[in-house]
Amino acid sequence: MFAKVVAVSLLTLASGQLLAAECKVTVDSTDQMSFNTKAIEIDKSCKTFTVELTHSGSLPKAVMGHNWV
């Protein structure tokens, strides 16, 4: 009985994590100043939102990724 209660509790906690809003997005840029994301939608439940900018091209990242709005 105790094992069943623990199992149900763990499943309930895990499902809450799965249903949580994604409050982070990764945007990748190339050497041609193109991005893999055209739009970003932020869930209303997010108190903060993180944007991670990555660069998959060969030019130095200090040169690329600017002018992203």
C-alpha positions as a printed Julia matrix, in Angstrom:
69×3 Matrix{Float64}:
  0.0    0.0     0.0
  2.75   2.44    0.96
  4.57   1.69   -2.31
  1.44   2.54   -4.31
  1.03   5.86   -2.49
  4.67   6.74   -3.16
  4.36   5.75   -6.82
  1.22   7.84   -7.32
  2.85  10.8    -5.55
  5.93  10.6    -7.77
  3.82  10.39  -10.92
  1.79  13.4    -9.82
  4.92  15.45   -9.2
  6.46  14.37  -12.51
  3.34  15.26  -14.49
  3.41  18.77  -13.01
  6.93  19.19  -14.33
  5.86  18.02  -17.79
  2.96  20.47  -17.91
  5.04  23.43  -16.74
  5.5   26.24  -19.24
  8.79  26.49  -21.09
 10.25  29.84  -20.03
 13.42  29.6   -22.11
 14.22  29.55  -25.81
 17.44  29.02  -27.75
 17.91  31.03  -30.94
 20.7   29.97  -33.29
 22.33  32.35  -35.77
 24.48  31.63  -38.81
 27.23  33.57  -40.58
 24.56  34.91  -42.97
 22.76  36.58  -40.02
 19.78  34.25  -40.32
 18.06  32.78  -37.29
 16.34  29.43  -36.76
 13.39  31.1   -35.0
 11.0   33.52  -36.68
  8.8   34.18  -33.64
  8.88  33.56  -29.9
  5.72  32.99  -27.88
  5.96  33.41  -24.12
  3.48  31.68  -21.82
  1.66  34.04  -19.45
  2.71  31.92  -16.48
  6.41  32.77  -17.0
  7.64  35.24  -14.38
 10.97  35.5   -16.21
 11.99  34.42  -19.7
 15.48  33.5   -20.91
 16.75  33.79  -24.48
 19.97  31.95  -25.24
 21.68  33.09  -28.44
 23.98  30.53  -30.05
 26.08  30.81  -33.19
 26.59  27.73  -35.38
 28.68  29.46  -38.06
 32.44  29.72  -38.34
 32.92  33.46  -37.77
 33.78  34.59  -34.22
 30.71  34.99  -32.01
 31.87  38.5   -31.03
 31.34  39.54  -34.66
 28.02  37.74  -35.18
 24.7   37.75  -33.35
 24.35  41.5   -33.07
 21.2   43.32  -34.2
 18.99  40.59  -32.81
 15.7   42.11  -31.69
